[in-house]
mmCIF file of C-alpha atoms and ligand atoms in Angstrom:
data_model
loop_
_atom_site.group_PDB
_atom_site.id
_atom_site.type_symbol
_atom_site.label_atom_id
_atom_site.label_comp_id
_atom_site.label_asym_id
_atom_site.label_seq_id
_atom_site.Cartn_x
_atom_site.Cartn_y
_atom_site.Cartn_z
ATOM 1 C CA UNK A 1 57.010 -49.749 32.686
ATOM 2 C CA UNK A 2 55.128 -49.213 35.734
ATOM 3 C CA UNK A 3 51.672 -50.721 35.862
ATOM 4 C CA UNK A 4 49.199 -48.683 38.583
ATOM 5 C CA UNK A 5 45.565 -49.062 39.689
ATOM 6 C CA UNK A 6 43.175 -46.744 40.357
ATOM 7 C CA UNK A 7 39.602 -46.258 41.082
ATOM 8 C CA UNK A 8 37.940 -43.550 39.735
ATOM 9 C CA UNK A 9 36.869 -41.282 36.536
ATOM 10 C CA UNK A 10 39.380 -41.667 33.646
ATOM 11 C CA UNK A 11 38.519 -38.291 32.477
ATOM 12 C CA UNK A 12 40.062 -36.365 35.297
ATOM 13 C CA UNK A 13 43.624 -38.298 34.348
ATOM 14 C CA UNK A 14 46.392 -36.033 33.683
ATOM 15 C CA UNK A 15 48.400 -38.554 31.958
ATOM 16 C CA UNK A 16 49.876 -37.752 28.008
ATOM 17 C CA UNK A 17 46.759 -40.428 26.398
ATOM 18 C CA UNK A 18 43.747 -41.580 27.675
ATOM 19 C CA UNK A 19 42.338 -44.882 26.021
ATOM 20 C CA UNK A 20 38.788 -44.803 24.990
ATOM 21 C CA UNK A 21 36.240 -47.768 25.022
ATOM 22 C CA UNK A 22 34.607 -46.554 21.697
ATOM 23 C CA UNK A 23 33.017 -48.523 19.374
ATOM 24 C CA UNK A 24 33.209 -48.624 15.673
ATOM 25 C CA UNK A 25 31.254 -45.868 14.302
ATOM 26 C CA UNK A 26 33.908 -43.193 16.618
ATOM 27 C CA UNK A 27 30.284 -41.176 16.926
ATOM 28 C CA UNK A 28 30.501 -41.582 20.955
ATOM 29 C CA UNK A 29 28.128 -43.647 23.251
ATOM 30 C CA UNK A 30 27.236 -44.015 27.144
ATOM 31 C CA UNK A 31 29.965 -45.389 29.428
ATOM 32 C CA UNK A 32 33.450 -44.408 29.333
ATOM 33 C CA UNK A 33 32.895 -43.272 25.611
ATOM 34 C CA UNK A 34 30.216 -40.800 26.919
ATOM 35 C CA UNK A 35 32.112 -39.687 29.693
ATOM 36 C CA UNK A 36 35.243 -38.949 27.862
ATOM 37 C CA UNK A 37 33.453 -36.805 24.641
ATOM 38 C CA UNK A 38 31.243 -34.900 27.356
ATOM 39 C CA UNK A 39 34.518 -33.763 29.158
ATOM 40 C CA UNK A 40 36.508 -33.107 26.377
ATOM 41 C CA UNK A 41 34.061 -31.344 24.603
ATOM 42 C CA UNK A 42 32.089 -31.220 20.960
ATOM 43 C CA UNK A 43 35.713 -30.492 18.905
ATOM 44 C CA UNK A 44 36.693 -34.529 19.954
ATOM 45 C CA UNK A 45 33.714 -35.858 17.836
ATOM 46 C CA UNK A 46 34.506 -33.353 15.019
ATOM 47 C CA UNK A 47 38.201 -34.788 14.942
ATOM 48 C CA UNK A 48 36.567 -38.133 15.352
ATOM 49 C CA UNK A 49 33.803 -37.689 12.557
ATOM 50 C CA UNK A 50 37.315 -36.369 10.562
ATOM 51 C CA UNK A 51 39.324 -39.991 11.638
ATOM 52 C CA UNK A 52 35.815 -41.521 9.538
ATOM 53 C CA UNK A 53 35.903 -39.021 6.622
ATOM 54 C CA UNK A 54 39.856 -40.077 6.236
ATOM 55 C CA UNK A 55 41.598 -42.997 7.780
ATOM 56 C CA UNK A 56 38.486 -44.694 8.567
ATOM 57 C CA UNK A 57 35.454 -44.819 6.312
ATOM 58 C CA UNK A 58 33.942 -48.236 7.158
ATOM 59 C CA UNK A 59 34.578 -47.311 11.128
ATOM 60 C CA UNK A 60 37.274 -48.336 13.256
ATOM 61 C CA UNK A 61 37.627 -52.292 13.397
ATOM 62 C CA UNK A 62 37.440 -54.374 16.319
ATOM 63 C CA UNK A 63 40.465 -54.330 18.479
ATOM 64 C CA UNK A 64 42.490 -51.165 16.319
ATOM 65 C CA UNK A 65 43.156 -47.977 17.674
ATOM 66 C CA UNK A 66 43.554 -44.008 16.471
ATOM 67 C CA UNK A 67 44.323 -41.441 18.319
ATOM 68 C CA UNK A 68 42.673 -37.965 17.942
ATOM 69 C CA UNK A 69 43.737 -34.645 20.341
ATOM 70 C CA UNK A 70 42.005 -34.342 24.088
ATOM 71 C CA UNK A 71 40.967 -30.891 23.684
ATOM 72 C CA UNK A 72 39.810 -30.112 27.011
ATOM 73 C CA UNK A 73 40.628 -33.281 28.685
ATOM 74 C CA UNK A 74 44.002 -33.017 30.918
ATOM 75 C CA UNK A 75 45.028 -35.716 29.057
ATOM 76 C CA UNK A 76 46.682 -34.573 25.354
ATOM 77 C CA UNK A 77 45.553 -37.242 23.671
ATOM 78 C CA UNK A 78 42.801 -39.749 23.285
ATOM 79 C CA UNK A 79 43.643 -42.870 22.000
ATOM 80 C CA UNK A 80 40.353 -44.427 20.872
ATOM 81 C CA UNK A 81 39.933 -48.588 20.643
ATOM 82 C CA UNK A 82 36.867 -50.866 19.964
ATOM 83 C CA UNK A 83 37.371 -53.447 22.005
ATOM 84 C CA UNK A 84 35.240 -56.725 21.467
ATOM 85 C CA UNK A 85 31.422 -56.730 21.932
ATOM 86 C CA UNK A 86 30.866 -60.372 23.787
ATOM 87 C CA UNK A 87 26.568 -59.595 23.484
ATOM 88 C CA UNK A 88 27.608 -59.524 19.244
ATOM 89 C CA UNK A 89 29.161 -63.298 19.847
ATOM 90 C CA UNK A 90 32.903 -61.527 19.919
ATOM 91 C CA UNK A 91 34.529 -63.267 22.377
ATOM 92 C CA UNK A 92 38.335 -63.917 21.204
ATOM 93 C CA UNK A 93 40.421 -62.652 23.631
ATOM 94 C CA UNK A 94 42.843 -61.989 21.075
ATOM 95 C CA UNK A 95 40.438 -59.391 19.805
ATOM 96 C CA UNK A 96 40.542 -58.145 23.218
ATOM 97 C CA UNK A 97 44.147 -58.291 23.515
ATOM 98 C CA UNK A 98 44.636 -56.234 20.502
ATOM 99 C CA UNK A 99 42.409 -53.322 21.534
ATOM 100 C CA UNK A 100 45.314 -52.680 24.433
ATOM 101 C CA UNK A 101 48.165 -53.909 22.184
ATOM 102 C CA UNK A 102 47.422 -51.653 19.212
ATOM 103 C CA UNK A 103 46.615 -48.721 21.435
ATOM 104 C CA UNK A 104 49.922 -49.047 23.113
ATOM 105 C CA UNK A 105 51.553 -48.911 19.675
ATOM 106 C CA UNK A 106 49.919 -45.835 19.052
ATOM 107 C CA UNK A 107 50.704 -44.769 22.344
ATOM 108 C CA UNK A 108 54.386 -45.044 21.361
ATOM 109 C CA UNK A 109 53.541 -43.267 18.119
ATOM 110 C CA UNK A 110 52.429 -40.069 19.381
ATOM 111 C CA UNK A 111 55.346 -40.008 21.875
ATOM 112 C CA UNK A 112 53.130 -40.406 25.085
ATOM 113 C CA UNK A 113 55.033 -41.779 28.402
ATOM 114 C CA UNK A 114 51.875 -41.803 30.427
ATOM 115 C CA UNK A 115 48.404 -44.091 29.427
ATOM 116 C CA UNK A 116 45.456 -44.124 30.890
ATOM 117 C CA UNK A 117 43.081 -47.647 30.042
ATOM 118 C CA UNK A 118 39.974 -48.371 31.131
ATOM 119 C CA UNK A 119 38.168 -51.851 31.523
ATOM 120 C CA UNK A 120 37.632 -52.074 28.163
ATOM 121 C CA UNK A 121 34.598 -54.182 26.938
ATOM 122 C CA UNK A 122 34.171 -54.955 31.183
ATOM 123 C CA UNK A 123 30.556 -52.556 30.517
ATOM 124 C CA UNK A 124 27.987 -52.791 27.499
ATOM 125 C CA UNK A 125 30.262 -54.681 25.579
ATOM 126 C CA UNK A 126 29.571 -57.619 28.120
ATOM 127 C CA UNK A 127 32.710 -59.467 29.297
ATOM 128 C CA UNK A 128 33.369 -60.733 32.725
ATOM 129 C CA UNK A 129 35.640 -58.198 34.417
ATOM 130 C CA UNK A 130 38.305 -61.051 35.365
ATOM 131 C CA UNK A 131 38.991 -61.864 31.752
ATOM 132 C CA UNK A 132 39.265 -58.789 30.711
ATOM 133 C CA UNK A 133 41.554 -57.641 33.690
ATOM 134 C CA UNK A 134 43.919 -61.049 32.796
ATOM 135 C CA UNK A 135 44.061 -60.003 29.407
ATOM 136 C CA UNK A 136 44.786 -56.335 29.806
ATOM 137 C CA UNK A 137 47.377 -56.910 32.369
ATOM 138 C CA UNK A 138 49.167 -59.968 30.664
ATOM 139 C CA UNK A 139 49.015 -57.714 27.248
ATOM 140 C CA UNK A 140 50.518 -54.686 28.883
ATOM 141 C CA UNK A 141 53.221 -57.078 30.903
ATOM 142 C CA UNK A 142 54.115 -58.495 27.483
ATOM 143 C CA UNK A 143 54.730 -55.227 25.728
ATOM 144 C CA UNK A 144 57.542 -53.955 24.979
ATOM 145 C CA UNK A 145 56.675 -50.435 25.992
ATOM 146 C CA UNK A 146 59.935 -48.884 25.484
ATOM 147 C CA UNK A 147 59.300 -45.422 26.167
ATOM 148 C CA UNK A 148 56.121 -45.669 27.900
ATOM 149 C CA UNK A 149 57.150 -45.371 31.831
ATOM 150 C CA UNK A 150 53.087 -45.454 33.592
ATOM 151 C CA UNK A 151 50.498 -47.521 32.342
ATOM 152 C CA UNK A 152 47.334 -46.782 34.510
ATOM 153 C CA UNK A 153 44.469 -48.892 34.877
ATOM 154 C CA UNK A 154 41.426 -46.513 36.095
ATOM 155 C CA UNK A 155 38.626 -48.965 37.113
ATOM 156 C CA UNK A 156 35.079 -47.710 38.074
ATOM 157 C CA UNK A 157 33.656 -49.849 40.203
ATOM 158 C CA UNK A 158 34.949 -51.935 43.114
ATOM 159 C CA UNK A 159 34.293 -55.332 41.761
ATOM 160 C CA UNK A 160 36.192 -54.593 38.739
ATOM 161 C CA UNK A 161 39.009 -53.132 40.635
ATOM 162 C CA UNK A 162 38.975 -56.250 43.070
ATOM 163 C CA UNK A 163 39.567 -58.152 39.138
ATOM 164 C CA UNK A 164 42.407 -56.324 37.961
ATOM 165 C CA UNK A 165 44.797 -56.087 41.941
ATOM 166 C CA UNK A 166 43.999 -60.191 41.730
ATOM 167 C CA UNK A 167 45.202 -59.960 37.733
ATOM 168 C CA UNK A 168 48.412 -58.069 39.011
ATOM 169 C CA UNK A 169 48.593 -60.495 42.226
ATOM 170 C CA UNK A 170 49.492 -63.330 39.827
ATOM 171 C CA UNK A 171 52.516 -63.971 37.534
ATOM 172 C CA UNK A 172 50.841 -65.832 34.742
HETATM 173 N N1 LIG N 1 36.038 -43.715 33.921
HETATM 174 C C1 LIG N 1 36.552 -44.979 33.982
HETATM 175 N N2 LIG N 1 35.846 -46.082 33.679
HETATM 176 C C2 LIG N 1 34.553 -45.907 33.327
HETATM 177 C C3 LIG N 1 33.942 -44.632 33.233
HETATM 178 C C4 LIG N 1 34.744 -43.510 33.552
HETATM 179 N N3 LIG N 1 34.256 -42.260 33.497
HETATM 180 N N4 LIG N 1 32.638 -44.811 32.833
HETATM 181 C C5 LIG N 1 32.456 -46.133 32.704
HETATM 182 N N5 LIG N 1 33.590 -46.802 33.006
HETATM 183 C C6 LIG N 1 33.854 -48.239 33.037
HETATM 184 C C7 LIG N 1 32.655 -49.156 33.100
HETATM 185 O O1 LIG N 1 32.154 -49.241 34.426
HETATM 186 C C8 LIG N 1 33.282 -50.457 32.625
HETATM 187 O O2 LIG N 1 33.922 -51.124 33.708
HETATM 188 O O3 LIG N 1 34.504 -48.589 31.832
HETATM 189 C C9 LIG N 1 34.352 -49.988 31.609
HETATM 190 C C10 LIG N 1 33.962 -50.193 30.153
HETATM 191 O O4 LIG N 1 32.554 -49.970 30.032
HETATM 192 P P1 LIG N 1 31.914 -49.235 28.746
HETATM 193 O O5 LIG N 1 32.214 -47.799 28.828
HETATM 194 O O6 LIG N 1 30.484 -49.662 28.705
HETATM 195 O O7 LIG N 1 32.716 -49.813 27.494
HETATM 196 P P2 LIG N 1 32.573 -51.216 26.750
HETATM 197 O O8 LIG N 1 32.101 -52.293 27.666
HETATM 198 O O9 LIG N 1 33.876 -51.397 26.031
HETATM 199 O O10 LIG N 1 31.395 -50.951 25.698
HETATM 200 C C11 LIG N 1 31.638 -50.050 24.657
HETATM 201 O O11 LIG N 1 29.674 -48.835 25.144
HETATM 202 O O12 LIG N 1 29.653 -46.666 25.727
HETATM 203 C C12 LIG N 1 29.478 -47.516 24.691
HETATM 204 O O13 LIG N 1 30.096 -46.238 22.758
HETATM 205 C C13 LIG N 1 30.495 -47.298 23.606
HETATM 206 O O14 LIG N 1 29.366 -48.735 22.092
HETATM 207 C C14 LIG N 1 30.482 -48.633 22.952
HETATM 208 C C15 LIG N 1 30.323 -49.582 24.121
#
């Protein structure tokens, strides 16, 4: 599995499943969740208000992921995690380890090769981008992956990309 950086708008990724920093309600937001339902369009909160009529009536719980279609994203899917909120006292990095865990499980469900994360929780959601960018690289090292070949990280600012090369640099 080949783990890449890039800086830049996760939206315009052309990879099989973009990840989305979402939180619980799957209504949208600002950040990356705003960006992401803006580009692919009003039919990704339909399927999304359809995850909470079905699978998800109570919301989507910290750290799981579901996937819903990318409509007019390049990307096919959307794979949509809530990753921990550190300004709601969540600061386990096991809950943040799961968000990137669980939505490379479903990234093996659906069949995807190519995934697309961002920093999640690294925005509103209030964690300091170097823990986040140790956990989501030492999650992704440590899964098993088979059958996912590229796992891109698409970071948005310079500071945070600056986090996740010196996550990468080391072998912890
Ligand atoms: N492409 C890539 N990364 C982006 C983009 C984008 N278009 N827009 C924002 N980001 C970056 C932010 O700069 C930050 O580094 O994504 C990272 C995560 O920030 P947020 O989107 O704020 O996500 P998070 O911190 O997990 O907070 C989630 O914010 O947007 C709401 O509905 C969302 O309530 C949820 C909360």
């Amino acid at each position: 599995m080949d783990i890449v950086l890039l800086e830049g708008d996760i939206t315009t990724r052309n990879v099989d499943a973009v990840v989305n920093a979402a939180n619980s309600s799957l209504l949208g937001g600002g950040g990356v969740d705003g960006a992401i339902h803006r580009a692919a369009g009003p039919e990704l909160l339909q399927a999304c208000r359809a995850l909470r009529r079905t699978d998800y009536p109570d919301g989507l719980p910290v750290g799981q992921a579901a996937a819903t279609e990318g409509f007019n994203l390049p990307a096919r899917w959307v794979i949509h995690t809530v990753g921990p909120n550190a300004l709601a006292g969540e600061t386990d990095p096991e809950l943040l380890r799961q968000a990137f865990t669980n939505s490379l499980d479903v990234a093996l469900q659906l069949g995807a090769s190519t995934v697309a994360f961002p920093a999640i929780s690294a925005g509103v959601y209030g964690w300091d981008a170097d823990d986040v960018a140790r956990t989501a690289v030492q999650a992704v090292r440590n899964h098993p992956g088979t059958g996912i070949e590229r796992v891109e990280f698409v970071l948005f600012s310079e500071p945070v990309a600056q986090a996740f090369r010196t996550a990468l640099e080391s072998r912890d």
